[in-house]
């Protein structure tokens, strides 16, 4: 007697998730199918609004979220050619983030869930950054005839996966044994990597946000001009960037006291300072990530969060890693809602449902995500 080969039951069901993100200074909404295919992805950045303050001004951020969020959600559904009845759940950032910002997205998500009867799924923002690497941008584009792009989909990351989260608020090495399973190996003891880029940018007279400004200035600079310290913190998987930041400050102070032959102050060598700082930060981020991947026998590496947009970081880790490295495309490195819908899909698929009494968690470590 012969039996037909049985195809294994799909582990994850088909579902479309509406994602909402408002944890810092980006108001964003997106619809994602099956955790990978982006049907729409809207981001309203407030960066210009905060540039005058040299950083995010929380009250201004909160008020601006209120002004834009409904339009952004409507546009996200509109661009996906869907209405609320066509999605399966609403995922929203629960934390970490600025309380006054988080609460705007949370209340809108609750209102929509209440009105539509759709399930509500609270998502950790750091987990969402990780899931931005699952999003398959190419297969999210439709051809002229409306069909999805042909060809092999982008490979999904494989476990055990060594993950480096580098954002404006967090720098952490995390080992993932499976979907939604995290073991925190170490984190920054002081400044986050993005915070260091932002602070150093301010020190050398570049604007906000500092990361892209440093990257641009560094392109024309010599990274060997200044030998800034690398905090390796041997024997731990922790990071520290405050010493590096202070070393740049001391160098700037020294240069400002130095005068040329004419007795006048020379302009700061901004490009060389930016390049030397960036090289020191990238060395440690890449070096420790590769060491951890080896120590934990990781199959692959994933880098995510705003600083993963950094060209030097991307090129260095791709060149030096002996195992595959996943980094989201540039548009998905900084805050967006596709990543919230992406992570929300896996949480929804594995049965997470949150009540309308869910509250924001402004300080919510990834290690405490259940
Ligand atoms: O993930 P993200 O958008 O927001 C947080 O969750 O914090 O990260 C923002 C951070 C900022 O510190 C910004 O300066 C940094 O990411 N960033 C970069 C680059 N683009 C953004 N840092 C270095 N190089 C870049 N190209
Ligand atoms: Zn973020």
CSV table of C-alpha atoms and ligand atoms in Angstrom, one decimal, residues 21 23-24 26 125-126 129 167-169 305-306 333-336 339, ligand 2:
chain,number,residue,atom,x,y,z
A,21,UNK,CA,4.8,52.7,16.2
A,23,UNK,CA,7.9,55.2,20.8
A,24,UNK,CA,10.2,58.1,20.0
A,26,UNK,CA,8.7,58.8,14.4
A,125,UNK,CA,10.3,47.8,20.3
A,126,UNK,CA,13.7,46.0,20.5
A,129,UNK,CA,14.0,45.9,15.5
A,167,UNK,CA,19.8,51.9,18.4
A,168,UNK,CA,19.6,55.3,19.9
A,169,UNK,CA,18.6,54.0,23.3
A,305,UNK,CA,18.4,49.2,15.1
A,306,UNK,CA,19.1,52.7,13.9
A,333,UNK,CA,17.0,50.2,10.2
A,334,UNK,CA,15.5,53.3,11.9
A,335,UNK,CA,12.1,53.3,13.6
A,336,UNK,CA,9.2,52.1,11.4
A,339,UNK,CA,9.0,45.9,12.1
B,2,LIG,ZN1,14.2,52.1,17.6
